[in-house]
Coordinates of C-alpha atoms in Angstrom, one line a residue:
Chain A
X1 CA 6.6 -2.1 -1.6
X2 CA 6.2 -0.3 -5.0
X3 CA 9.9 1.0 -6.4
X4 CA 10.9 3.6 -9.4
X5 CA 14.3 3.7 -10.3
X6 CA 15.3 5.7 -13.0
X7 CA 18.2 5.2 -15.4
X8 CA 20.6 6.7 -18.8
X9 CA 23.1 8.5 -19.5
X10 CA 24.0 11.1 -17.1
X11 CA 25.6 13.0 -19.9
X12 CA 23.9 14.4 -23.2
X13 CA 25.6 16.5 -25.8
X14 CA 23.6 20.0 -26.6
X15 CA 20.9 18.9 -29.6
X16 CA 20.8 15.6 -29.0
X17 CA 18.5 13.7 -27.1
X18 CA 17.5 13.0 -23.9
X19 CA 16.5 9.0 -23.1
X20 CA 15.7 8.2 -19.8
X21 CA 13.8 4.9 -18.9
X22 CA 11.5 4.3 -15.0
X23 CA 11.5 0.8 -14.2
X24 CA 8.7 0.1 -11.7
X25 CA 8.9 -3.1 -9.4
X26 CA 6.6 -4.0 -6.7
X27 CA 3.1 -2.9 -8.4
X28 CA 2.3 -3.4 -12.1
X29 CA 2.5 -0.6 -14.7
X30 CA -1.1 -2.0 -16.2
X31 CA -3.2 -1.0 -13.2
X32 CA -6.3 0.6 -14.1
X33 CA -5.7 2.9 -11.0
X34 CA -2.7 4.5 -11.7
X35 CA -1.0 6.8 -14.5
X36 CA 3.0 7.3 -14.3
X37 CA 5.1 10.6 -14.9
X38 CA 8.0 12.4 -15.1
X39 CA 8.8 15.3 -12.9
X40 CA 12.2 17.1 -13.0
X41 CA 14.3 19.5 -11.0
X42 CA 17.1 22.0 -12.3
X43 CA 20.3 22.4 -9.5
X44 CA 18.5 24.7 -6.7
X45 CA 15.1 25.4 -8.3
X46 CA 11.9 24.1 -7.9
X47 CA 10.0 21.3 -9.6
X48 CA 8.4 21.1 -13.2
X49 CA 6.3 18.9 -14.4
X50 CA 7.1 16.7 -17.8
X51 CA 4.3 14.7 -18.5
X52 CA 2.1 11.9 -17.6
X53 CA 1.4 8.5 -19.3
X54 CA -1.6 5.8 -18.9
X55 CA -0.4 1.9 -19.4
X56 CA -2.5 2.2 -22.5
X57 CA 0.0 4.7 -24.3
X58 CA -2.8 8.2 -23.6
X59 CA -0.3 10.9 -22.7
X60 CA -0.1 14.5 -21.3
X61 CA 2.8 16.7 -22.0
X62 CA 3.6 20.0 -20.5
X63 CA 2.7 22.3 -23.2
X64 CA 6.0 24.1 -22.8
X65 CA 7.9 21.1 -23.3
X66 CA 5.3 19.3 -25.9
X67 CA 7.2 19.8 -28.9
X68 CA 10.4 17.8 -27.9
X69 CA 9.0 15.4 -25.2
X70 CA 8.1 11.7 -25.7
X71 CA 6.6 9.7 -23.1
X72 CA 5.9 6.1 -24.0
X73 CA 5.3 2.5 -22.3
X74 CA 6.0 -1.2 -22.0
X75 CA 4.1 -2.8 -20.1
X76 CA 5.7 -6.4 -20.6
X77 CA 8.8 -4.4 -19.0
X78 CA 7.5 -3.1 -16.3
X79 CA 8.4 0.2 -17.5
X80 CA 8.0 3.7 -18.9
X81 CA 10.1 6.3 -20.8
X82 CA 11.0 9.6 -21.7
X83 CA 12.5 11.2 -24.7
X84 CA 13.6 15.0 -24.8
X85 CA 15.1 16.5 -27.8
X86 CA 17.1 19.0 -28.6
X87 CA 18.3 19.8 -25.1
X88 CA 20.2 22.8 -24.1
X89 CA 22.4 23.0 -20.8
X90 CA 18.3 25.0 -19.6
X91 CA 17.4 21.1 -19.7
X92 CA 20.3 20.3 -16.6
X93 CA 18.1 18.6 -14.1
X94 CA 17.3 16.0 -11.5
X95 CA 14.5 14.0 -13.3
X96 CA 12.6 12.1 -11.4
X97 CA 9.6 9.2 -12.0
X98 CA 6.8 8.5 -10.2
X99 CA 3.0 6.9 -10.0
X100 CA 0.3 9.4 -10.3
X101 CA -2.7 8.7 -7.9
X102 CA -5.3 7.9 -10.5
X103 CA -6.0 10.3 -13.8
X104 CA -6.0 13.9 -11.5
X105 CA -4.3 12.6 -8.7
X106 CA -1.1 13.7 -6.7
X107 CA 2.4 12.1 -7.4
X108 CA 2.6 9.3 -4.5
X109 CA 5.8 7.7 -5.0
X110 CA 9.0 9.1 -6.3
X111 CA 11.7 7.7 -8.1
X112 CA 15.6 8.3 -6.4
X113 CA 15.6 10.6 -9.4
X114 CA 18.7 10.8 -11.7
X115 CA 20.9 14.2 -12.5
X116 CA 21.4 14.1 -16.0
X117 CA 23.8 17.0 -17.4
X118 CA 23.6 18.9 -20.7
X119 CA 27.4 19.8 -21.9
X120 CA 29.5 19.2 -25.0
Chain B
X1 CA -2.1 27.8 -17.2
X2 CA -2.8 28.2 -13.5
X3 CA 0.2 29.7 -11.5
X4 CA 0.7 28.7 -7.8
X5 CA 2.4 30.9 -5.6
X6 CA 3.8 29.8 -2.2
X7 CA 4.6 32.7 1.2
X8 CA 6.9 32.8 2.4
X9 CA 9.9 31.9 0.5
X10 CA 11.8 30.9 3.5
X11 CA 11.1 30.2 7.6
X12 CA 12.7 30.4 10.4
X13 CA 11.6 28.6 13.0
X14 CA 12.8 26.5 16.5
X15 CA 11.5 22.7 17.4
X16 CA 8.0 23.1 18.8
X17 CA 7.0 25.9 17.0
X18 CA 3.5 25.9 15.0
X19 CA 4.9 26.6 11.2
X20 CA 2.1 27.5 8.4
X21 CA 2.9 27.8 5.3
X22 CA 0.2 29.7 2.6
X23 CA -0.2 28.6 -1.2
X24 CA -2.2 30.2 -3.6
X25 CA -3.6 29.1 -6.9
X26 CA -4.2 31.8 -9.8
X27 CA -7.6 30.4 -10.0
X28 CA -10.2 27.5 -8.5
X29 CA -8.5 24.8 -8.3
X30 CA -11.5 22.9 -6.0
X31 CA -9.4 20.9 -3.4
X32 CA -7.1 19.5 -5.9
X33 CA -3.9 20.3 -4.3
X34 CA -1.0 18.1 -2.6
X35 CA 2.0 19.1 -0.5
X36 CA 5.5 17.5 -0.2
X37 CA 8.0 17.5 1.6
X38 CA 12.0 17.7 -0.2
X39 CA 14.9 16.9 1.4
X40 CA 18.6 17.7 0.3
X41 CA 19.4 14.8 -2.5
X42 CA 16.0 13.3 -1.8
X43 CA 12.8 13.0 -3.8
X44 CA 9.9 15.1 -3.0
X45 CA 7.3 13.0 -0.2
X46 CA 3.8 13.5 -0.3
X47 CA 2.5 14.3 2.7
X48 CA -1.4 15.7 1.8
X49 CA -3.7 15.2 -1.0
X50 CA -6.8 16.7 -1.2
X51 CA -6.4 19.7 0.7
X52 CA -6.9 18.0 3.4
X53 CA -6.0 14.4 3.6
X54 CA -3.0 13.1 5.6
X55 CA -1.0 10.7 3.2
X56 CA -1.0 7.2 5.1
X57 CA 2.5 7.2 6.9
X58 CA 2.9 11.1 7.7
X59 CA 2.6 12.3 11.1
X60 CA -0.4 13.9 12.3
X61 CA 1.4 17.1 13.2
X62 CA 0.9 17.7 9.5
X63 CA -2.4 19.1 8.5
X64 CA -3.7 21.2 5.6
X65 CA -6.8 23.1 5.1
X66 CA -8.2 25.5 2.1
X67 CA -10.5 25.2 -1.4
X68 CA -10.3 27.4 -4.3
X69 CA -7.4 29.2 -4.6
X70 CA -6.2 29.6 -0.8
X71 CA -4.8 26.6 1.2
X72 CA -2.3 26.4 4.1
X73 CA -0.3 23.4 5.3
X74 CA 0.4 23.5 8.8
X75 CA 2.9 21.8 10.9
X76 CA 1.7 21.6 14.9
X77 CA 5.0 21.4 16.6
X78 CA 8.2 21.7 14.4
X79 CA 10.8 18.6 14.9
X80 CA 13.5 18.4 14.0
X81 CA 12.9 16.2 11.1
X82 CA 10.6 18.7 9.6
X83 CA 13.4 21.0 8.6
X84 CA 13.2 21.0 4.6
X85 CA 11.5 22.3 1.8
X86 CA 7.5 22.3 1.4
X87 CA 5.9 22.5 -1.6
X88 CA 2.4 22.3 -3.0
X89 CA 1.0 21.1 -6.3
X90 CA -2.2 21.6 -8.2
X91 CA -3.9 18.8 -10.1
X92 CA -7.2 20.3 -11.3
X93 CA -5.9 19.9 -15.0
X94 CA -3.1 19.0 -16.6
X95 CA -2.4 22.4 -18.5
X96 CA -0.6 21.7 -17.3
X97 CA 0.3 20.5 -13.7
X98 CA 2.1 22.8 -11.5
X99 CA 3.8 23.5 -8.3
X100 CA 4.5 26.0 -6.5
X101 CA 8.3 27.4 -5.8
X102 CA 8.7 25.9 -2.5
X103 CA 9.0 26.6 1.3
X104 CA 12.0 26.3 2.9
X105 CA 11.6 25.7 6.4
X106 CA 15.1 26.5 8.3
X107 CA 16.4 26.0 11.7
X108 CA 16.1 29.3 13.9

């Protein structure tokens, strides 16, 4: 059974940055069928998409978010990252991981997702 | 970017009812468009892909319809399990991916 779990620091100071790492067990990172994202969630809203990463290191960003997101991968890990910068408390959120059906494809499994809080 | 838009907001409803739920896309999206299902604390569960396809594992009492820019998800009769928030998802393109602002589905 394929399993996300995400993990970091649930506490970031304003302007510094955001590291948060998906570990995927159960299925491998390298298959050709499958890309691998991040989704996240502020308290009580809806869901916004981060960006999307194929095991060979081709990426989509959300171009809102393009300028401080990072989204790389290791595949002798097993897992996939995601680096924001310069967050504000506007980046307070539930982020989540999961496996992306295929290049345009719907997000099939779902990290526990972790609440990580912007404050000084 | 292509907006989605989700009515209504919020639903009341009692077990056994038939519960649809519209989303709309600001533009064709083809039938690339997924629902979920979110729980309090939980992460979002994908219940259709396609449109139209039942994700392996959902009931059948789940069912969704629509191409282009209208689809609906329906739920036949409303358990009491089903009482969440729905939301749907376009991935025509990824400029970028986006959902809509959710359902919530509440006990009547």
């Amino acid at each position: 059974q394929l399993q996300l779990q995400e993990s970091g620091p649930g506490l970031v100071k304003p302007s510094e940055t955001l590291s948060l790492t998906c570990t995927v067990s159960g299925g491998s990172i390298s298959s050709s069928s499958y890309y691998w994202g991040w989704i996240r969630q502020p308290p009580g809203k809806g869901l916004e998409w981060i960006g999307t990463i194929y095991y060979s290191g081709s990426t989509y960003y959300n171009p809102s978010l393009k300028s401080r997101v990072t989204i790389s991968v290791d595949t002798s890990k097993n897992q996939f990252s995601l680096k924001l910068s310069s967050v504000t408390a506007a980046d307070t959120a539930v982020y989540y991981c999961a496996r992306v059906r295929g290049v345009y494809g719907p997000d099939d499994y779902w990290g526990q997702g972790t609440l990580v809080t912007v404050s000084s | 970017d292509i907006q989605m838009t989700q009515s209504p907001s919020t639903l009341s409803a009692s077990v056994g009812d038939r519960v649809t739920i519209t989303c709309r896309a600001s533009q064709s999206i083809s039938s690339w468009l997924a629902w979920y299902q979110q729980k309090p604390g939980k992460a979002p569960k994908l219940l259709i892909y396609k449109a139209s396809s039942l994700e392996s594992g959902v009931p059948s009492r789940f069912s969704g319809s629509g191409s282009g820019t209208e689809f609906t998800l329906t739920i036949s009769s409303l358990q009491p399990d089903d009482f969440a928030t729905y939301y749907c998802q376009q991935y025509n393109s990824y400029s970028p991916r986006t959902f809509g602002p959710g359902t919530k589905v509440e006990i009547k």
